[in-house]
Amino acid sequence: MSSSTGAPAATPAGAVHTLPSYLQADHLGPWGNYLQQVDRVTPYLGSLARWVETLKRPKRILIVDVPIELDNGTIAHYEGYRVQHNLSRGPGKGGVRFHQDVTLSEVMALSAWMSVKNAAVNVPYGGAKGGIRVDPKKLSMGELERLTRRYTSEIGLLIGPSKDIPAPDVNTNGQIMAWMMDTYSMNVGATATGVVTGKPVDLGGSLGRVEATGRGVYTVGVEAAKLTGLALEGARVAVQGFGNVGGIAAKLFAEAGAKVVAVQDHTGTIFNGQGLDVPALLAHVKTRGGVGGFAGADVMKAEEFWAVDCEILIPAALEGQITKDNAGQIKAKLVIEGANGPTTTEADDILHDKGVLVLPDVIANAGGVTVSYFEWVQDFSSFFWSEDEINARLVRIMQEAFAGIWQVAQEHKVSLRTATFIVACKRILHAREMRGLYP
Ligand code: NAD
């Protein structure tokens, strides 16, 4: 509903109920996908449904111009974002993505999924996310450093150890977190290790952080396998994305006796029915930048990946990969979402109707933020834990969160995604309600 001037219509009481244009789900982009997920959970929120609009609007959106001097002397401008979706339960928390396809819709959705994820595992954070629309592979190290530092200064208005704490995401890593930490520290005049997580261990990073998301994916996979009677020994696994999340998850499943039969990344799709040699593939990716050209496998057509015979499918690359066009071909019994938002709502329904169990991103990949939380706690106390302690605490939190979500799914006869949203959105909105509105 809009007035003749094109301005949003107001209710008689004067409250604006029409969403601003950039928040509307007029396309099936990631933000539209997220809004559909919120709509599905609303009937289960009881009296808290009164607050549900809070979840449909990010609290703050910052769009920044990031200019840098390239090595050839020209000046390049990149578009950067930091979105704080919800801060009801604590400071903002969420990664920073460097990718040529980053959009505001994507960063908004990723920030919202962080709110849900942090509440699902009950770490005391709100949700945030950042990104720059850039192909970092085309930049030199010097250009990448200048880009990171300028972006950090530009979003310095919002971030801080008790305000909003970035972390790595696609194409960002410990080195980039070290530059972000240094830039923020220079700007505030004090070393502030707690401003980012995912830092190198020598700079206040946590042991186990690099492996944490993949370990969390594996942990919930083991729990779901137990509950559904799926034997991991000999189970065939297909993985899309062989970076931080997919690579570690594949390694842990292979160590547990599963066979990783197919892997797809941005350089190609490979297959070996006997099971790929995962340590050799990890070494290949480290030197060659992708799975393409790996000797111990056959090459497959990209579109054949989704129809691979397997018991477990792990999308661990980008969002919007499992769609209505390929969901019907999926043969896996279990889909474990390592990536954020890899399944569209339509595809979710197709998988549900086929009896495929989907472990949703908002719980399946929460291992990363859980150990980020441990890192932040360790930075504040300047007291560091052993890797065994970290892994044990991570596994306990993931198992307990998953068990609670499983129970809610059984109780309401809903998918695990809706169950996770029920648990998480109730926590967020309950916090919102207790805090009340200011003024
Ligand atoms: P990464 O940069 O380490 O790896 C990304 C992988 O995706 C690479 O193997 C790349 O080749 C592959 N890829 C990129 N484009 C592709 C395409 N078009 N088709 C197939 N493969 C493609 O990133 P990551 O940290 O492993 O993140 C992967 C996903 O997991 C993202 O959705 C991210 O948001 C999510 N995630 C990451 C973490 C974390 O701690 N790193 C935590 C939670 C969620």
Coordinates of C-alpha atoms and ligand atoms in Angstrom, one line a residue:
M1 CA 0.0 0.0 0.0
S2 CA 1.5 3.4 -0.9
S3 CA 0.2 6.9 -1.2
S4 CA 0.0 8.9 -4.4
T5 CA 3.3 10.4 -3.6
G6 CA 4.9 7.0 -3.4
A7 CA 5.6 7.4 0.3
P8 CA 4.8 4.4 2.5
A9 CA 1.2 4.5 3.8
A10 CA 0.8 5.0 7.6
T11 CA -1.7 3.4 9.9
P12 CA -4.3 5.8 11.6
A13 CA -2.0 5.7 14.6
G14 CA 0.8 7.0 12.5
A15 CA 3.0 3.9 12.6
V16 CA 4.6 3.0 9.3
H17 CA 3.8 -0.6 8.5
T18 CA 5.0 -0.8 4.9
L19 CA 8.5 -2.1 4.6
P20 CA 11.0 0.2 3.0
S21 CA 11.7 -1.0 -0.6
Y22 CA 15.1 -2.5 0.2
L23 CA 13.5 -4.8 2.8
Q24 CA 10.7 -6.2 0.6
A25 CA 10.8 -9.7 -0.6
D26 CA 9.8 -8.9 -4.2
H27 CA 12.4 -11.3 -5.5
L28 CA 13.7 -14.6 -4.2
G29 CA 17.1 -13.3 -3.2
P30 CA 18.6 -14.3 0.2
W31 CA 16.7 -11.6 2.1
G32 CA 13.4 -12.8 0.5
N33 CA 14.3 -16.4 1.5
Y34 CA 14.9 -15.3 5.1
L35 CA 11.6 -13.4 5.3
Q36 CA 9.8 -16.6 4.1
Q37 CA 11.5 -18.5 6.9
V38 CA 10.3 -15.9 9.5
D39 CA 6.7 -16.1 8.2
R40 CA 6.8 -19.9 8.7
V41 CA 7.8 -19.5 12.3
T42 CA 5.4 -16.8 13.3
P43 CA 2.4 -19.1 14.1
Y44 CA 4.6 -20.8 16.7
L45 CA 5.7 -17.7 18.6
G46 CA 2.7 -17.3 20.8
S47 CA 2.4 -13.9 22.4
L48 CA 5.9 -13.0 21.2
A49 CA 4.5 -12.8 17.7
R50 CA 3.6 -9.2 18.6
W51 CA 7.3 -8.4 18.2
V52 CA 7.9 -10.3 15.0
E53 CA 8.4 -7.2 12.8
T54 CA 11.6 -6.7 14.7
L55 CA 13.0 -9.7 12.9
K56 CA 12.0 -8.3 9.5
R57 CA 14.0 -5.1 9.7
P58 CA 17.8 -4.9 10.3
K59 CA 18.6 -2.5 13.2
R60 CA 21.3 -0.7 11.2
I61 CA 22.6 -0.8 7.7
L62 CA 25.9 0.9 6.8
I63 CA 26.9 1.2 3.1
V64 CA 30.5 2.5 2.6
D65 CA 32.6 3.5 -0.3
V66 CA 36.0 1.8 0.0
P67 CA 38.6 3.6 -2.2
I68 CA 42.1 2.3 -2.6
E69 CA 45.1 3.0 -4.7
L70 CA 45.9 0.0 -6.9
D71 CA 49.5 -1.0 -7.6
N72 CA 49.3 0.6 -11.1
G73 CA 48.5 4.0 -9.5
T74 CA 44.8 4.1 -10.4
I75 CA 42.2 4.7 -7.8
A76 CA 39.5 2.0 -7.5
H77 CA 36.3 2.2 -5.5
Y78 CA 34.5 -0.8 -4.0
E79 CA 31.1 -1.0 -2.2
G80 CA 31.2 -2.2 1.4
Y81 CA 28.5 -3.1 3.9
R82 CA 28.1 -3.8 7.6
V83 CA 24.6 -4.7 8.7
Q84 CA 23.6 -5.1 12.3
H85 CA 20.4 -7.1 12.1
N86 CA 19.5 -7.4 15.8
L87 CA 21.4 -6.5 19.0
S88 CA 18.7 -7.6 21.6
R89 CA 20.8 -10.4 23.1
G90 CA 24.3 -8.8 22.9
P91 CA 26.8 -7.2 20.6
G92 CA 26.6 -7.8 16.9
K93 CA 28.6 -10.8 15.6
G94 CA 29.1 -12.1 12.1
G95 CA 31.7 -12.5 9.4
V96 CA 33.0 -10.4 6.6
R97 CA 32.7 -11.7 3.0
F98 CA 34.9 -10.5 0.1
H99 CA 33.2 -11.6 -3.1
Q100 CA 32.3 -10.1 -6.5
D101 CA 28.7 -11.0 -6.1
V102 CA 28.1 -9.5 -2.6
T103 CA 24.9 -7.5 -2.5
L104 CA 23.0 -5.7 0.3
S105 CA 20.2 -8.3 0.2
E106 CA 22.8 -11.0 0.8
V107 CA 24.5 -9.2 3.7
M108 CA 21.1 -8.4 5.2
A109 CA 20.1 -12.1 5.1
L110 CA 23.4 -13.3 6.4
S111 CA 23.2 -10.8 9.3
A112 CA 19.7 -12.1 10.1
W113 CA 20.8 -15.7 10.0
M114 CA 23.6 -14.7 12.4
S115 CA 20.9 -13.4 14.9
V116 CA 19.1 -16.7 14.6
K117 CA 22.2 -18.9 14.8
N118 CA 23.7 -17.1 17.8
A119 CA 20.4 -17.5 19.6
A120 CA 20.1 -21.1 18.5
V121 CA 23.3 -22.1 20.3
N122 CA 22.6 -19.5 23.0
V123 CA 25.8 -17.5 22.7
P124 CA 25.2 -13.9 24.0
Y125 CA 25.3 -12.1 20.7
G126 CA 23.1 -10.4 18.3
G127 CA 23.5 -10.8 14.5
A128 CA 25.6 -8.8 12.1
K129 CA 27.5 -9.4 8.8
G130 CA 29.7 -7.4 6.5
G131 CA 31.0 -7.6 3.0
I132 CA 32.8 -6.0 0.1
R133 CA 31.7 -6.4 -3.5
V134 CA 35.2 -7.3 -4.8
D135 CA 37.0 -10.3 -6.4
P136 CA 39.9 -10.5 -4.0
K137 CA 41.7 -13.0 -6.2
K138 CA 42.3 -10.1 -8.6
L139 CA 44.1 -8.0 -6.0
S140 CA 47.7 -8.2 -4.9
M141 CA 48.5 -8.7 -1.2
G142 CA 49.2 -5.0 -0.8
E143 CA 45.9 -4.0 -2.5
L144 CA 44.0 -6.5 -0.3
E145 CA 45.6 -5.1 2.8
R146 CA 44.7 -1.5 1.8
L147 CA 41.2 -2.6 1.0
T148 CA 40.8 -4.3 4.4
R149 CA 42.2 -1.4 6.4
R150 CA 40.1 1.2 4.6
Y151 CA 36.9 -0.9 5.0
T152 CA 37.7 -1.4 8.7
S153 CA 38.1 2.4 9.2
E154 CA 34.9 3.0 7.3
I155 CA 32.9 0.6 9.5
G156 CA 34.7 1.8 12.6
L157 CA 31.6 3.7 13.5
L158 CA 29.9 0.4 14.3
I159 CA 32.4 -2.2 15.4
G160 CA 34.2 -2.7 18.7
P161 CA 34.7 -5.5 21.2
S162 CA 31.5 -4.8 23.0
K163 CA 29.6 -3.4 20.0
D164 CA 30.0 -5.6 17.0
I165 CA 32.7 -8.2 16.4
P166 CA 33.5 -9.3 12.8
A167 CA 35.0 -12.7 11.8
P168 CA 36.1 -14.5 8.6
D169 CA 33.7 -15.6 6.0
V170 CA 34.1 -16.5 2.3
N171 CA 37.5 -15.3 1.0
T172 CA 38.6 -13.7 4.3
N173 CA 40.9 -15.4 6.8
G174 CA 43.2 -15.0 9.8
Q175 CA 45.5 -12.5 8.0
I176 CA 42.6 -10.2 7.1
M177 CA 41.4 -10.4 10.7
A178 CA 44.9 -9.4 11.9
W179 CA 44.8 -6.3 9.6
M180 CA 41.3 -5.5 10.8
M181 CA 42.4 -5.8 14.4
D182 CA 45.5 -3.7 13.8
T183 CA 43.5 -1.0 12.0
Y184 CA 40.9 -0.7 14.7
S185 CA 43.6 -0.7 17.4
M186 CA 45.5 2.1 15.6
N187 CA 42.3 4.1 15.3
V188 CA 41.4 3.8 19.0
G189 CA 45.0 4.0 20.3
A190 CA 45.0 0.7 22.1
T191 CA 45.5 -2.9 21.1
A192 CA 42.0 -4.4 21.0
T193 CA 42.3 -8.1 20.3
G194 CA 38.6 -8.7 21.0
V195 CA 37.3 -6.6 18.1
V196 CA 37.5 -9.5 15.7
T197 CA 37.6 -13.3 16.0
G198 CA 39.2 -15.8 13.7
K199 CA 42.6 -14.1 14.3
P200 CA 45.9 -16.0 14.1
V201 CA 46.6 -17.8 17.4
D202 CA 49.7 -15.6 18.1
L203 CA 47.4 -12.5 18.1
G204 CA 44.8 -13.7 20.5
G205 CA 43.1 -16.2 18.3
S206 CA 41.7 -19.4 19.6
L207 CA 43.0 -22.9 19.1
G208 CA 40.4 -24.9 17.2
R209 CA 38.8 -21.9 15.5
V210 CA 39.9 -22.7 12.0
E211 CA 38.4 -26.2 12.3
A212 CA 35.4 -25.2 14.4
T213 CA 32.7 -24.8 11.7
G214 CA 33.6 -28.0 10.0
R215 CA 33.7 -29.8 13.3
G216 CA 30.3 -28.4 14.2
V217 CA 28.9 -29.7 10.8
Y218 CA 30.4 -33.1 11.6
T219 CA 29.0 -33.1 15.1
V220 CA 25.4 -32.4 14.2
G221 CA 25.8 -34.9 11.3
V222 CA 26.8 -37.6 13.8
E223 CA 23.9 -36.8 16.1
A224 CA 21.4 -36.9 13.2
A225 CA 22.9 -40.2 11.9
K226 CA 22.4 -41.7 15.3
L227 CA 18.8 -40.5 15.6
T228 CA 17.9 -41.8 12.1
G229 CA 19.9 -45.1 12.1
L230 CA 22.3 -44.0 9.4
A231 CA 25.7 -45.8 9.7
L232 CA 28.6 -43.4 9.1
E233 CA 31.0 -46.2 8.3
G234 CA 31.0 -46.5 4.5
A235 CA 28.4 -43.7 4.1
R236 CA 28.9 -41.8 0.8
V237 CA 29.4 -38.1 1.2
A238 CA 29.3 -35.3 -1.5
V239 CA 30.6 -31.9 -0.6
Q240 CA 30.1 -28.6 -2.5
G241 CA 32.8 -26.1 -1.4
F242 CA 36.2 -27.4 -0.2
G243 CA 37.3 -24.4 1.7
N244 CA 37.4 -23.8 5.5
V245 CA 34.0 -25.4 6.1
G246 CA 33.7 -28.1 3.4
G247 CA 37.4 -29.2 3.6
I248 CA 37.4 -29.8 7.4
A249 CA 33.9 -31.4 7.4
A250 CA 35.1 -33.8 4.6
K251 CA 38.2 -34.7 6.6
L252 CA 36.3 -35.5 9.7
F253 CA 33.7 -37.6 7.9
A254 CA 36.5 -39.5 6.1
E255 CA 38.3 -40.1 9.4
A256 CA 35.0 -41.5 10.8
G257 CA 34.9 -44.1 8.0
A258 CA 32.7 -42.3 5.5
K259 CA 33.6 -42.2 1.8
V260 CA 33.8 -38.7 0.3
V261 CA 32.8 -39.6 -3.3
A262 CA 32.3 -36.1 -4.9
V263 CA 33.5 -32.6 -4.4
Q264 CA 32.6 -29.4 -6.3
D265 CA 34.3 -26.1 -6.0
H266 CA 34.8 -23.0 -8.2
T267 CA 37.5 -24.8 -10.2
G268 CA 35.6 -28.0 -11.0
T269 CA 33.6 -31.1 -10.0
I270 CA 35.4 -34.4 -9.2
F271 CA 34.2 -37.9 -8.4
N272 CA 35.7 -41.1 -7.1
G273 CA 33.2 -43.9 -6.3
Q274 CA 35.8 -45.6 -4.0
G275 CA 36.2 -42.4 -2.0
L276 CA 38.6 -39.6 -2.6
D277 CA 41.9 -39.4 -0.7
V278 CA 40.8 -36.4 1.4
P279 CA 44.2 -35.5 2.9
A280 CA 45.8 -35.6 -0.6
L281 CA 42.9 -33.4 -1.9
L282 CA 43.3 -30.9 0.9
A283 CA 47.1 -30.7 0.0
H284 CA 46.2 -30.3 -3.7
V285 CA 43.7 -27.4 -2.9
K286 CA 46.3 -25.7 -0.7
T287 CA 48.9 -25.5 -3.6
R288 CA 46.5 -25.3 -6.6
G289 CA 43.7 -23.1 -5.2
G290 CA 40.9 -25.6 -6.0
V291 CA 40.0 -29.2 -6.6
G292 CA 40.4 -28.9 -10.4
G293 CA 43.3 -31.0 -11.8
F294 CA 43.3 -33.5 -8.9
A295 CA 44.8 -36.8 -10.1
G296 CA 42.9 -39.2 -8.0
A297 CA 39.4 -38.6 -9.4
D298 CA 37.3 -38.4 -12.6
V299 CA 35.9 -35.0 -13.7
M300 CA 32.1 -34.6 -13.7
K301 CA 29.9 -32.0 -15.3
A302 CA 28.9 -29.3 -12.7
E303 CA 25.2 -30.0 -13.1
E304 CA 25.6 -33.7 -12.4
F305 CA 26.9 -33.0 -8.9
W306 CA 23.5 -32.8 -7.3
A307 CA 22.4 -36.2 -8.6
V308 CA 25.4 -38.1 -7.2
D309 CA 24.5 -41.3 -5.4
C310 CA 25.3 -40.5 -1.7
E311 CA 23.8 -40.7 1.8
I312 CA 25.1 -37.3 3.0
L313 CA 25.2 -34.1 1.0
I314 CA 27.1 -31.1 2.4
P315 CA 26.6 -27.7 0.6
A316 CA 29.5 -25.6 2.0
A317 CA 30.0 -22.9 -0.6
L318 CA 27.5 -20.1 -1.3
E319 CA 23.8 -19.5 -0.8
G320 CA 21.0 -20.4 -3.2
Q321 CA 22.7 -23.6 -4.5
I322 CA 19.9 -26.1 -3.9
T323 CA 16.9 -24.8 -5.9
K324 CA 13.6 -26.1 -7.3
D325 CA 15.6 -27.1 -10.4
N326 CA 18.0 -29.5 -8.7
A327 CA 16.4 -30.5 -5.4
G328 CA 14.4 -33.3 -7.1
Q329 CA 17.6 -35.0 -8.2
I330 CA 19.2 -35.2 -4.8
K331 CA 19.6 -38.8 -3.6
A332 CA 21.1 -38.1 -0.1
K333 CA 19.1 -39.0 3.0
L334 CA 20.8 -36.2 5.0
V335 CA 21.7 -32.7 3.8
I336 CA 24.0 -30.8 6.2
E337 CA 24.1 -27.1 5.5
G338 CA 27.7 -26.0 6.0
A339 CA 27.1 -22.9 3.9
N340 CA 24.7 -20.1 4.9
G341 CA 21.4 -20.2 3.0
P342 CA 22.3 -22.8 0.5
T343 CA 18.7 -24.1 0.1
T344 CA 15.8 -21.9 -1.3
T345 CA 12.5 -22.2 0.4
E346 CA 11.0 -24.0 -2.6
A347 CA 13.8 -26.5 -2.6
D348 CA 13.4 -27.0 1.2
D349 CA 9.8 -28.1 0.6
I350 CA 10.8 -30.5 -2.2
L351 CA 13.4 -32.1 0.0
H352 CA 10.9 -32.3 2.9
D353 CA 8.4 -34.0 0.6
K354 CA 11.0 -36.5 -0.5
G355 CA 11.8 -37.4 3.1
V356 CA 15.3 -35.9 3.0
L357 CA 16.4 -34.6 6.4
V358 CA 17.9 -31.1 6.2
L359 CA 20.1 -30.0 9.1
P360 CA 19.8 -26.2 8.6
D361 CA 22.6 -23.7 8.4
V362 CA 21.4 -21.9 11.5
I363 CA 22.4 -24.9 13.7
A364 CA 24.7 -27.0 11.4
N365 CA 27.3 -24.3 10.8
A366 CA 27.1 -22.7 14.3
G367 CA 30.4 -24.3 15.4
G368 CA 32.4 -21.3 14.0
V369 CA 30.6 -18.7 16.0
T370 CA 30.6 -20.9 19.1
V371 CA 34.4 -21.0 19.0
S372 CA 34.5 -17.3 18.0
Y373 CA 32.6 -16.7 21.3
F374 CA 35.3 -18.8 23.1
E375 CA 38.0 -16.6 21.4
W376 CA 36.3 -13.4 22.5
V377 CA 36.0 -14.7 26.1
Q378 CA 39.6 -15.7 26.1
D379 CA 40.7 -12.3 24.8
F380 CA 38.8 -10.5 27.5
S381 CA 40.3 -12.6 30.3
S382 CA 43.7 -13.0 28.5
F383 CA 43.7 -16.6 29.6
F384 CA 43.8 -19.2 26.9
W385 CA 42.4 -22.7 26.8
S386 CA 43.8 -25.9 25.4
E387 CA 42.5 -27.3 22.1
D388 CA 41.0 -30.3 23.9
E389 CA 39.0 -28.0 26.2
I390 CA 37.8 -26.0 23.3
N391 CA 36.7 -29.0 21.2
A392 CA 35.0 -30.6 24.1
R393 CA 33.0 -27.4 24.9
L394 CA 32.2 -27.0 21.3
V395 CA 30.9 -30.5 20.9
R396 CA 28.8 -30.2 24.1
I397 CA 27.2 -27.0 23.0
M398 CA 26.4 -28.3 19.6
Q399 CA 25.0 -31.6 20.9
E400 CA 22.8 -29.9 23.5
A401 CA 21.5 -27.3 21.0
F402 CA 20.8 -29.9 18.4
A403 CA 19.0 -32.2 21.0
G404 CA 16.7 -29.3 22.0
I405 CA 15.9 -28.4 18.4
W406 CA 15.2 -32.0 17.6
Q407 CA 12.7 -32.2 20.4
V408 CA 10.9 -29.0 19.3
A409 CA 10.7 -30.5 15.7
Q410 CA 9.1 -33.6 17.1
E411 CA 6.7 -31.7 19.3
H412 CA 5.4 -29.4 16.6
K413 CA 5.9 -31.8 13.7
V414 CA 7.9 -29.2 11.8
S415 CA 11.2 -29.3 9.9
L416 CA 14.5 -28.8 11.8
R417 CA 14.8 -25.3 10.2
T418 CA 11.4 -24.2 11.5
A419 CA 12.3 -25.8 14.9
T420 CA 15.6 -23.9 15.0
F421 CA 13.8 -20.7 14.1
I422 CA 11.2 -21.4 16.9
V423 CA 13.9 -21.8 19.5
A424 CA 16.0 -18.9 18.3
C425 CA 13.3 -16.3 17.5
K426 CA 11.6 -16.9 20.9
R427 CA 15.0 -16.2 22.6
I428 CA 15.5 -13.0 20.6
L429 CA 12.0 -11.7 21.0
H430 CA 11.9 -12.6 24.6
A431 CA 15.0 -10.5 25.1
R432 CA 13.4 -7.7 23.1
E433 CA 10.3 -7.8 25.2
M434 CA 12.2 -7.9 28.5
R435 CA 14.3 -4.9 27.5
G436 CA 11.3 -3.0 26.3
L437 CA 11.3 -0.1 23.8
Y438 CA 13.4 2.9 24.5
P439 CA 12.2 5.6 25.0
Ligands
NAD1 P1 36.1 -20.5 1.9 O1 36.4 -19.2 1.1 O2 37.1 -21.1 2.7 O3 35.6 -21.6 0.8 C1 34.5 -21.4 -0.1 C2 34.5 -22.6 -1.0 O4 33.4 -22.4 -1.9 C3 35.7 -22.8 -1.9 O5 36.0 -24.2 -1.9 C4 35.2 -22.3 -3.2 O6 35.9 -22.9 -4.3 C5 33.8 -22.7 -3.2 N1 33.0 -22.0 -4.2 C6 32.9 -20.7 -4.4 N2 32.1 -20.4 -5.4 C7 31.6 -21.6 -5.8 C8 30.7 -22.0 -6.8 N3 30.1 -21.1 -7.6 N4 30.4 -23.3 -7.0 C9 31.0 -24.2 -6.2 N5 31.9 -23.9 -5.2 C10 32.2 -22.6 -5.1 O7 34.7 -20.2 2.7 P2 34.2 -20.9 4.0 O8 34.6 -20.1 5.1 O9 34.4 -22.4 3.9 O10 32.6 -20.6 3.8 C11 31.8 -21.4 3.0 C12 30.3 -21.2 3.5 O11 30.2 -21.5 4.9 C13 29.8 -19.8 3.3 O12 28.4 -19.9 3.0 C14 30.0 -19.2 4.7 O13 29.1 -18.1 4.9 C15 29.7 -20.4 5.5 N6 30.2 -20.3 6.9 C16 31.5 -20.2 7.1 C17 31.9 -20.2 8.4 C18 33.4 -20.1 8.8 O14 33.7 -20.2 10.0 N7 34.3 -20.0 7.9 C19 31.0 -20.2 9.5 C20 29.7 -20.4 9.2 C21 29.3 -20.4 7.9

